[in-house]
Coordinates of C-alpha atoms and ligand atoms in Angstrom, one line a residue:
X1 CA -49.2 -47.9 -46.7
X2 CA -53.0 -47.0 -47.8
X3 CA -53.0 -44.3 -50.2
X4 CA -55.8 -41.9 -49.6
X5 CA -57.5 -39.5 -52.3
X6 CA -58.0 -37.1 -50.0
X7 CA -55.8 -35.6 -46.2
X8 CA -57.4 -33.0 -44.5
X9 CA -54.8 -30.9 -41.5
X10 CA -56.9 -29.2 -39.1
X11 CA -60.2 -30.4 -38.0
X12 CA -61.7 -26.8 -37.6
X13 CA -65.0 -24.9 -39.8
X14 CA -63.1 -25.4 -42.7
X15 CA -61.4 -28.4 -42.5
X16 CA -64.6 -30.4 -41.0
X17 CA -66.7 -28.9 -43.8
X18 CA -63.8 -29.8 -46.1
X19 CA -64.1 -33.2 -45.3
X20 CA -67.7 -33.4 -44.9
X21 CA -67.9 -32.5 -49.1
X22 CA -65.1 -34.3 -50.4
X23 CA -66.7 -37.6 -48.2
X24 CA -70.4 -37.1 -49.0
X25 CA -69.2 -37.7 -52.5
X26 CA -67.5 -40.8 -52.0
X27 CA -63.6 -40.0 -51.4
X28 CA -61.9 -41.9 -49.4
X29 CA -60.7 -39.1 -47.3
X30 CA -58.1 -38.6 -43.7
X31 CA -58.8 -36.0 -41.2
X32 CA -55.7 -35.7 -39.4
X33 CA -56.1 -32.5 -36.3
X34 CA -53.1 -32.2 -33.8
X35 CA -55.8 -32.1 -30.9
X36 CA -56.9 -35.2 -29.5
X37 CA -59.8 -34.4 -28.6
X38 CA -60.8 -32.9 -32.2
X39 CA -63.4 -31.0 -30.4
X40 CA -62.8 -29.2 -27.6
X41 CA -61.9 -25.5 -27.6
X42 CA -58.6 -24.5 -27.0
X43 CA -58.4 -20.9 -28.3
X44 CA -60.4 -17.8 -27.9
X45 CA -63.3 -18.0 -30.4
X46 CA -66.5 -15.6 -30.1
X47 CA -68.3 -18.2 -31.6
X48 CA -71.0 -16.5 -33.8
X49 CA -72.4 -16.7 -36.9
X50 CA -70.6 -13.4 -38.9
X51 CA -73.4 -12.2 -39.8
X52 CA -76.7 -13.7 -39.7
X53 CA -78.4 -10.2 -41.7
X54 CA -76.0 -9.4 -44.4
X55 CA -74.2 -11.7 -47.5
X56 CA -70.8 -12.8 -46.1
X57 CA -68.7 -14.4 -48.5
X58 CA -71.8 -14.4 -50.8
X59 CA -74.3 -16.7 -48.8
X60 CA -76.5 -15.6 -46.2
X61 CA -76.0 -18.2 -43.4
X62 CA -78.9 -19.4 -42.2
X63 CA -80.5 -21.2 -39.1
X64 CA -83.3 -23.9 -39.3
X65 CA -84.5 -23.3 -35.6
X66 CA -87.7 -26.6 -36.6
X67 CA -85.2 -29.0 -38.4
X68 CA -81.7 -27.5 -36.5
X69 CA -79.5 -27.4 -39.1
X70 CA -77.3 -24.5 -40.2
X71 CA -78.5 -23.6 -43.9
X72 CA -75.8 -21.9 -46.1
X73 CA -78.4 -21.2 -49.2
X74 CA -76.1 -20.2 -51.8
X75 CA -73.6 -22.7 -51.6
X76 CA -76.3 -25.4 -51.2
X77 CA -74.9 -26.9 -48.1
X78 CA -76.1 -27.7 -44.5
X79 CA -75.1 -29.3 -41.6
X80 CA -76.5 -30.6 -38.1
X81 CA -76.8 -28.7 -34.9
X82 CA -78.4 -29.9 -32.0
X83 CA -76.9 -27.5 -29.0
X84 CA -78.7 -24.5 -28.2
X85 CA -78.4 -20.2 -29.7
X86 CA -79.2 -17.2 -29.0
X87 CA -79.7 -14.4 -31.3
X88 CA -77.9 -11.0 -30.9
X89 CA -79.6 -7.8 -31.6
X90 CA -76.9 -4.8 -32.2
X91 CA -73.6 -4.4 -32.0
X92 CA -72.4 -1.4 -29.7
X93 CA -69.1 -0.2 -30.0
X94 CA -68.7 2.0 -26.6
X95 CA -65.3 5.4 -26.2
X96 CA -64.3 4.7 -22.4
X97 CA -66.4 7.1 -21.4
X98 CA -69.9 5.1 -22.6
X99 CA -70.6 7.0 -25.4
X100 CA -72.3 4.7 -27.7
X101 CA -72.0 3.6 -31.8
X102 CA -74.7 2.2 -32.3
X103 CA -74.8 -0.7 -35.2
X104 CA -78.6 -1.1 -34.2
X105 CA -81.3 -0.3 -31.9
X106 CA -81.9 -3.7 -30.2
X107 CA -85.3 -2.5 -28.9
X108 CA -86.2 -2.0 -32.8
X109 CA -84.3 -5.3 -34.4
X110 CA -85.5 -7.2 -31.4
X111 CA -89.3 -7.1 -33.0
X112 CA -88.4 -8.3 -36.0
X113 CA -87.0 -11.7 -34.1
X114 CA -85.1 -13.8 -35.9
X115 CA -84.5 -11.4 -39.7
X116 CA -83.8 -8.9 -36.9
X117 CA -80.6 -10.2 -35.8
X118 CA -77.0 -9.5 -36.4
X119 CA -75.4 -12.6 -35.3
X120 CA -76.3 -16.0 -33.9
X121 CA -74.4 -17.5 -31.0
X122 CA -73.6 -20.9 -30.6
X123 CA -71.7 -23.9 -28.3
X124 CA -68.8 -24.2 -30.8
X125 CA -67.6 -27.4 -29.1
X126 CA -71.1 -29.0 -29.8
X127 CA -70.7 -27.3 -33.4
X128 CA -68.0 -29.1 -34.8
X129 CA -69.0 -32.2 -33.0
X130 CA -71.8 -31.8 -35.1
X131 CA -70.1 -31.3 -37.6
X132 CA -67.4 -34.1 -36.8
X133 CA -70.1 -36.4 -37.0
X134 CA -71.6 -35.9 -40.2
X135 CA -68.5 -36.0 -41.5
X136 CA -67.6 -39.6 -40.2
X137 CA -71.0 -40.5 -41.5
X138 CA -69.4 -39.9 -44.5
X139 CA -67.3 -42.6 -44.2
X140 CA -64.2 -39.7 -43.3
X141 CA -61.3 -41.8 -41.7
X142 CA -61.0 -39.5 -38.3
X143 CA -56.9 -39.1 -36.3
X144 CA -57.2 -36.7 -33.7
X145 CA -53.7 -36.1 -32.0
X146 CA -51.1 -36.4 -35.0
X147 CA -49.5 -32.9 -35.4
X148 CA -48.6 -32.3 -38.8
X149 CA -44.7 -31.3 -38.8
X150 CA -43.7 -32.1 -42.5
X151 CA -45.4 -32.3 -46.1
X152 CA -44.0 -32.6 -49.2
X153 CA -45.7 -33.6 -52.8
X154 CA -44.6 -37.1 -54.2
X155 CA -44.5 -38.1 -58.0
X156 CA -47.6 -39.7 -56.7
X157 CA -49.3 -37.7 -54.4
X158 CA -48.7 -36.2 -50.9
X159 CA -46.9 -37.3 -48.4
X160 CA -47.6 -35.9 -44.3
X161 CA -45.8 -36.6 -41.4
X162 CA -47.3 -35.8 -38.2
X163 CA -46.3 -37.2 -34.3
X164 CA -44.7 -40.7 -36.0
X165 CA -47.2 -41.7 -38.6
X166 CA -46.6 -40.8 -42.3
X167 CA -50.5 -40.7 -44.8
X168 CA -50.2 -40.1 -48.3
X169 CA -52.8 -39.1 -50.5
X170 CA -53.0 -37.6 -54.3
X171 CA -54.3 -34.2 -52.8
X172 CA -54.5 -32.2 -49.7
X173 CA -56.2 -29.8 -48.3
X174 CA -54.4 -27.3 -45.3
X175 CA -57.4 -26.3 -42.9
X176 CA -54.5 -25.8 -39.9
X177 CA -55.6 -22.5 -39.4
X178 CA -54.6 -18.8 -39.5
X179 CA -50.5 -19.7 -37.9
X180 CA -51.0 -22.9 -41.0
X181 CA -47.3 -24.8 -40.0
X182 CA -48.1 -25.7 -43.4
X183 CA -48.3 -22.3 -45.5
X184 CA -44.4 -21.5 -43.8
X185 CA -43.5 -25.0 -44.6
X186 CA -44.5 -24.6 -48.7
X187 CA -42.8 -21.3 -49.2
X188 CA -46.2 -19.8 -49.0
X189 CA -45.6 -16.4 -46.4
X190 CA -42.6 -15.4 -48.1
X191 CA -43.8 -12.6 -49.9
X192 CA -47.0 -11.7 -47.3
X193 CA -46.8 -8.3 -45.7
X194 CA -46.5 -8.9 -41.9
X195 CA -49.4 -6.6 -40.1
X196 CA -48.9 -7.4 -36.5
X197 CA -50.1 -9.9 -33.7
X198 CA -53.6 -10.7 -32.5
X199 CA -53.5 -11.8 -29.1
X200 CA -56.1 -12.0 -26.7
X201 CA -57.3 -13.3 -23.1
X202 CA -60.6 -14.3 -22.7
X203 CA -63.3 -15.6 -20.2
X204 CA -66.4 -16.9 -20.0
X205 CA -68.3 -14.5 -17.4
X206 CA -71.4 -14.5 -15.7
X207 CA -73.6 -11.9 -13.5
X208 CA -72.2 -9.5 -16.3
X209 CA -74.4 -6.2 -15.7
X210 CA -73.9 -4.9 -19.6
X211 CA -77.0 -2.6 -20.4
X212 CA -78.0 -5.0 -22.8
X213 CA -77.1 -9.0 -22.6
X214 CA -78.2 -9.7 -26.2
X215 CA -76.0 -7.8 -28.1
X216 CA -72.7 -7.4 -29.1
X217 CA -70.6 -5.2 -27.7
X218 CA -67.0 -3.2 -28.1
X219 CA -64.6 -0.7 -26.7
X220 CA -61.3 0.8 -26.5
X221 CA -59.2 1.7 -23.8
X222 CA -56.0 3.6 -24.4
X223 CA -54.3 2.6 -20.7
X224 CA -51.9 0.4 -21.7
X225 CA -48.8 1.4 -24.2
X226 CA -50.8 0.6 -27.2
X227 CA -54.5 0.3 -27.5
X228 CA -56.3 -2.4 -25.4
X229 CA -59.9 -3.6 -27.0
X230 CA -63.1 -5.4 -25.5
X231 CA -64.9 -7.4 -27.1
X232 CA -68.5 -9.0 -25.5
X233 CA -70.2 -12.1 -27.0
X234 CA -74.1 -13.4 -25.9
X235 CA -73.2 -17.2 -25.0
X236 CA -76.2 -19.5 -26.1
X237 CA -76.4 -20.3 -22.3
X238 CA -78.7 -17.8 -20.1
X239 CA -77.0 -14.3 -20.1
X240 CA -73.4 -15.5 -20.2
X241 CA -70.9 -13.5 -22.1
X242 CA -67.7 -14.0 -23.7
X243 CA -65.5 -11.0 -23.0
X244 CA -62.5 -10.7 -24.4
X245 CA -59.7 -8.2 -23.8
X246 CA -57.9 -8.0 -27.0
X247 CA -54.8 -6.3 -28.4
X248 CA -52.0 -6.0 -31.6
X249 CA -49.6 -5.4 -29.9
X250 CA -46.9 -7.4 -27.5
X251 CA -46.3 -4.8 -24.9
X252 CA -49.3 -4.9 -23.9
X253 CA -49.9 -6.7 -21.0
X254 CA -53.7 -8.0 -21.5
X255 CA -54.3 -8.6 -17.8
X256 CA -53.7 -4.6 -17.8
X257 CA -56.5 -4.0 -20.4
X258 CA -58.9 -6.6 -18.0
X259 CA -58.1 -4.2 -15.0
X260 CA -58.9 -1.4 -16.8
X261 CA -62.2 -2.2 -17.3
X262 CA -63.3 -4.9 -14.8
X263 CA -61.3 -2.8 -12.0
X264 CA -60.6 1.2 -13.5
X265 CA -62.8 2.5 -15.6
X266 CA -65.4 4.2 -14.1
X267 CA -68.6 3.6 -16.5
X268 CA -67.0 -0.3 -17.4
X269 CA -66.7 -1.4 -14.0
X270 CA -69.7 -1.7 -12.8
X271 CA -70.4 -4.0 -15.4
X272 CA -68.2 -6.4 -13.8
X273 CA -68.8 -5.3 -9.6
X274 CA -70.3 -9.5 -9.6
X275 CA -68.8 -10.9 -12.5
X276 CA -68.4 -14.1 -12.1
X277 CA -65.1 -15.4 -14.2
X278 CA -65.5 -18.9 -15.6
X279 CA -63.6 -20.7 -18.2
X280 CA -60.8 -19.3 -19.4
X281 CA -59.5 -18.8 -23.1
X282 CA -56.8 -17.2 -25.2
X283 CA -54.9 -16.8 -28.5
X284 CA -52.2 -15.7 -30.1
X285 CA -52.5 -15.0 -34.0
X286 CA -50.3 -13.7 -37.0
X287 CA -52.2 -11.0 -38.9
X288 CA -50.4 -11.4 -42.3
X289 CA -52.0 -9.7 -46.0
X290 CA -53.8 -13.5 -47.4
X291 CA -52.5 -15.7 -49.4
X292 CA -53.3 -14.8 -52.8
X293 CA -52.7 -18.4 -54.9
X294 CA -53.5 -20.5 -52.1
X295 CA -52.8 -23.5 -54.0
X296 CA -49.5 -25.6 -55.0
X297 CA -47.9 -29.1 -55.9
X298 CA -51.9 -30.7 -55.1
X299 CA -51.8 -29.1 -52.1
X300 CA -54.5 -26.8 -51.6
X301 CA -54.9 -24.3 -48.7
X302 CA -58.6 -23.3 -47.4
X303 CA -60.4 -21.1 -44.2
X304 CA -58.4 -19.0 -42.1
X305 CA -55.0 -20.9 -43.4
X306 CA -54.5 -18.4 -46.1
X307 CA -56.8 -15.3 -44.9
X308 CA -55.2 -12.7 -42.7
X309 CA -55.9 -13.2 -39.4
X310 CA -59.3 -14.7 -39.6
X311 CA -62.2 -15.4 -42.0
X312 CA -64.9 -15.9 -39.1
X313 CA -66.2 -19.6 -38.9
X314 CA -68.7 -18.8 -42.2
X315 CA -66.3 -17.9 -44.3
X316 CA -63.8 -21.0 -42.8
X317 CA -66.8 -22.8 -43.6
X318 CA -67.3 -21.8 -47.1
X319 CA -64.1 -21.7 -48.1
X320 CA -64.1 -25.6 -46.8
X321 CA -66.9 -27.1 -48.7
X322 CA -65.5 -25.3 -51.6
X323 CA -62.2 -26.8 -51.4
X324 CA -63.3 -30.2 -50.4
X325 CA -65.7 -29.8 -53.6
X326 CA -62.2 -29.0 -55.4
X327 CA -60.7 -31.9 -54.9
X328 CA -63.6 -34.1 -55.6
X329 CA -63.7 -32.2 -59.0
X330 CA -60.0 -32.0 -59.9
X331 CA -60.3 -36.0 -59.1
X332 CA -62.6 -37.4 -61.1
X333 CA -61.4 -34.5 -64.2
X334 CA -57.9 -36.7 -63.7
X335 CA -59.9 -40.1 -64.1
X336 CA -62.6 -39.4 -66.7
X337 CA -59.8 -37.7 -68.5
X338 CA -61.2 -34.3 -68.9
X339 CA -59.3 -31.1 -68.5
X340 CA -58.3 -30.0 -65.5
X341 CA -60.3 -26.9 -63.5
X342 CA -61.8 -27.5 -60.2
X343 CA -58.7 -26.1 -58.6
X344 CA -58.7 -23.0 -61.3
X345 CA -62.1 -22.6 -60.1
X346 CA -61.4 -22.9 -56.5
X347 CA -58.7 -20.4 -56.4
X348 CA -60.5 -18.2 -58.9
X349 CA -63.6 -17.9 -56.5
X350 CA -60.7 -17.5 -53.7
X351 CA -60.0 -14.4 -55.7
X352 CA -63.0 -12.6 -56.4
X353 CA -64.7 -13.6 -53.3
X354 CA -62.0 -13.1 -50.3
X355 CA -58.9 -11.2 -52.3
X356 CA -61.2 -8.8 -54.1
X357 CA -64.9 -8.7 -52.7
X358 CA -63.3 -8.7 -48.7
X359 CA -59.8 -6.6 -48.6
X360 CA -57.9 -7.8 -45.9
X361 CA -57.3 -3.2 -45.6
X362 CA -60.9 -3.2 -44.9
X363 CA -61.0 -5.9 -42.1
X364 CA -57.7 -4.3 -40.5
X365 CA -59.4 -1.1 -40.7
X366 CA -61.4 -2.6 -37.7
X367 CA -58.8 -1.8 -35.7
X368 CA -57.4 1.2 -36.7
X369 CA -59.4 3.9 -34.8
X370 CA -57.3 4.3 -31.9
X371 CA -53.6 4.3 -34.0
X372 CA -54.8 7.6 -35.6
X373 CA -57.4 9.2 -32.6
X374 CA -54.2 9.0 -30.6
X375 CA -56.6 10.0 -26.9
X376 CA -59.6 8.8 -25.3
X377 CA -61.0 12.6 -24.9
X378 CA -61.1 12.6 -28.4
X379 CA -62.9 9.3 -28.7
X380 CA -65.4 10.2 -26.3
X381 CA -65.7 13.8 -27.6
X382 CA -66.4 12.1 -31.9
X383 CA -68.8 9.3 -30.4
X384 CA -70.6 12.1 -28.9
X385 CA -71.7 13.0 -31.7
X386 CA -73.3 10.5 -33.5
X387 CA -77.2 11.2 -33.0
X388 CA -78.5 8.4 -35.2
X389 CA -78.2 4.3 -34.9
X390 CA -76.1 2.6 -38.0
X391 CA -77.2 0.5 -39.9
X392 CA -77.7 -2.9 -37.2
X393 CA -74.5 -5.0 -38.3
X394 CA -72.0 -7.7 -37.2
X395 CA -70.2 -8.0 -40.6
X396 CA -66.6 -6.2 -40.3
X397 CA -66.1 -5.9 -43.9
X398 CA -69.8 -3.8 -44.0
X399 CA -69.5 -2.1 -40.3
X400 CA -66.3 -0.4 -41.9
X401 CA -67.7 1.3 -45.1
X402 CA -70.9 2.6 -42.5
X403 CA -68.4 4.4 -40.5
X404 CA -66.7 5.6 -43.1
X405 CA -69.9 7.1 -44.1
X406 CA -70.7 8.4 -40.5
X407 CA -67.2 9.8 -39.7
X408 CA -67.7 12.5 -43.5
X409 CA -71.0 13.1 -42.1
X410 CA -69.7 14.5 -39.2
X411 CA -66.5 16.6 -40.5
X412 CA -67.9 19.9 -40.7
X413 CA -69.1 19.7 -36.7
X414 CA -65.8 18.8 -36.2
X415 CA -64.0 21.3 -38.3
X416 CA -66.3 23.9 -36.7
X417 CA -65.4 22.3 -33.3
X418 CA -62.1 20.5 -33.3
X419 CA -60.4 20.9 -35.9
X420 CA -57.2 20.1 -34.1
X421 CA -59.1 16.3 -35.1
X422 CA -59.2 17.0 -38.5
X423 CA -55.4 15.6 -39.7
X424 CA -55.8 12.8 -37.5
X425 CA -59.4 11.4 -38.7
X426 CA -57.5 12.1 -42.3
X427 CA -54.7 9.5 -41.6
X428 CA -57.5 6.7 -42.2
X429 CA -56.7 6.7 -45.4
X430 CA -53.1 6.0 -45.2
X431 CA -52.2 2.1 -45.9
X432 CA -52.8 0.2 -42.9
X433 CA -48.7 -0.6 -42.6
X434 CA -48.6 3.2 -41.9
X435 CA -50.8 3.6 -39.6
X436 CA -49.8 0.7 -37.5
X437 CA -46.1 1.9 -37.8
X438 CA -45.0 1.5 -34.4
X439 CA -46.9 -1.9 -33.5
X440 CA -45.4 -3.8 -36.5
X441 CA -41.9 -2.5 -35.1
X442 CA -42.8 -4.2 -31.5
X443 CA -44.1 -7.3 -33.3
X444 CA -41.9 -7.4 -36.1
X445 CA -38.7 -9.4 -33.9
X446 CA -41.8 -12.0 -33.1
X447 CA -43.1 -12.7 -36.9
X448 CA -41.4 -15.7 -37.7
X449 CA -42.5 -15.7 -41.3
X450 CA -40.7 -18.0 -43.5
Ligands
FAD501 C1 -60.4 -13.5 -30.5 C2 -61.0 -14.6 -31.5 C3 -62.8 -14.0 -31.1 C4 -63.3 -14.8 -32.8 N1 -64.7 -15.2 -32.8 C5 -65.4 -15.1 -33.5 C6 -66.8 -14.8 -34.1 O1 -67.3 -14.0 -32.6 N2 -67.5 -15.4 -35.1 C7 -66.8 -16.1 -35.8 O2 -67.3 -16.5 -36.7 N3 -65.5 -16.5 -35.7 C8 -65.1 -16.0 -35.2 N4 -62.9 -15.5 -34.9 C9 -62.8 -16.7 -36.0 C10 -62.8 -18.1 -36.1 O3 -61.8 -18.6 -35.5 C11 -62.1 -18.6 -37.3 O4 -62.0 -17.9 -38.2 C12 -63.1 -20.4 -37.8 O5 -61.9 -20.7 -36.9 C13 -61.4 -20.2 -38.0 O6 -61.4 -21.6 -39.0 P1 -60.3 -22.9 -39.5 O7 -61.2 -24.1 -39.8 O8 -59.5 -22.2 -41.1 O9 -59.4 -22.5 -38.7 P2 -59.2 -23.2 -37.2 O10 -61.0 -23.0 -36.7 O11 -57.6 -22.3 -36.2 O12 -58.7 -24.4 -37.2 C14 -58.0 -25.5 -37.3 C15 -57.3 -26.3 -36.9 O13 -55.6 -27.3 -38.0 C16 -55.5 -27.8 -36.2 N5 -54.1 -27.9 -36.2 C17 -53.4 -26.4 -36.6 N6 -52.3 -27.2 -36.6 C18 -52.1 -28.3 -36.8 C19 -50.7 -29.3 -36.9 N7 -49.5 -28.8 -37.4 N8 -51.2 -30.7 -37.8 C20 -52.8 -30.9 -37.0 N9 -53.5 -30.3 -36.6 C21 -53.5 -28.9 -37.0 C22 -55.7 -27.1 -35.6 O14 -55.9 -27.5 -33.7 C23 -57.3 -26.8 -35.5 O15 -58.2 -27.1 -35.3 C24 -62.4 -15.5 -33.9 C25 -61.3 -15.5 -33.7 C26 -60.3 -14.6 -32.3 C27 -59.0 -14.9 -32.2

């Protein structure tokens, strides 16, 4: 049986970048993916780069429009992307009655062109195809239709089984995403805090009459048994959008969330009167605390595999690139007889950048508002107080800091006009597991942790 230097499991953004990095350094790499069409999207994704006007995971993603390349200048890697793109110039969060909390004003940011954009939309199928082509050019052997169901370390490396085939390698990278089977098989989930699920149902839509079609939009509904959310992402095709209905609570029927926005809510239903629904997608993902030490027995976990639900595509790409290079370094160290530090450097980076730099509690806090402000009138009121735009932003970790400052600035007014809301806002400082208590209880029977 052929023995690879590295087997990468999962051909999402992380696995593709890991395979490309290792292939370009001359390693014998096998890339295994359970989908038979590797670049087909089967799960909801907003298909935007987080974030275009701010550092994210220590890098500043850049689109080379002329050369058609996506560039990560701080990490020194790039890849071809020959598909369409569209800039998003702000992120606006709406309360149920249509009051807006704006991260940026598009009429201002548009003036700066590419440098005013908070996000860049792309076609993820084309993007994955482009990276896959570069991985193949680098000599990576590609195995679609392999659903990995077992992984074990051997005296000489790692053995991986899936779809009736066995692969052997000196190292493996688990890039099998947020609901990783490999993380579970290796016991990584045992000490993680299980917060809840994140469920979504989405459509590509046409003819939605939102006020701006080149911004990101989100909102909250209280019409369901637990909070429901709306997210709208521009697509890089005319005025097409990806419209996502989302919840953290399995008791919520996402059709009810969709129905509220598209048919019932007097403000939003106007947007959807002539909407044409096209391809439909869905997702169901665990929300665990992250894996702190993502390495065991020559198996390195990268991208969403070790995260709290998502690192975003850009975070997963950076993690994949660094993980691939960590294996390149580790193998070279072994072969030339140097002290091993390739893997430990990766783990140091993971801890400093993600675990400490981008706290998972801050990420989950983006969903907290309706859990503390428990009725729509109160949320409508708070949003009515917002007079000035917040900084243009499409970075969930930065956004939560801006939101905290905004709420602090509104406290004197709320104290005067609606002191009954203050104790609710005070709950924002509690641990997320307490804020999500009821939803966490509803999720518990479904969470298959160990
Ligand atoms: C509703 C929603 C909206 C989002 N919107 C955005 C957005 O706008 N911008 C953004 O940057 N990010 C967004 N994301 C997050 C983004 O999709 C992920 O962070 C990113 O895809 C993670 O990349 P990854 O390679 O780590 O994992 P994944 O993309 O999940 O890739 C994992 C791969 O492994 C494969 N796999 C899984 N198990 C096995 C197995 N046992 N054997 C073989 N293969 C396996 C899967 O088929 C998949 O191809 C969104 C996510 C959701 C759920």
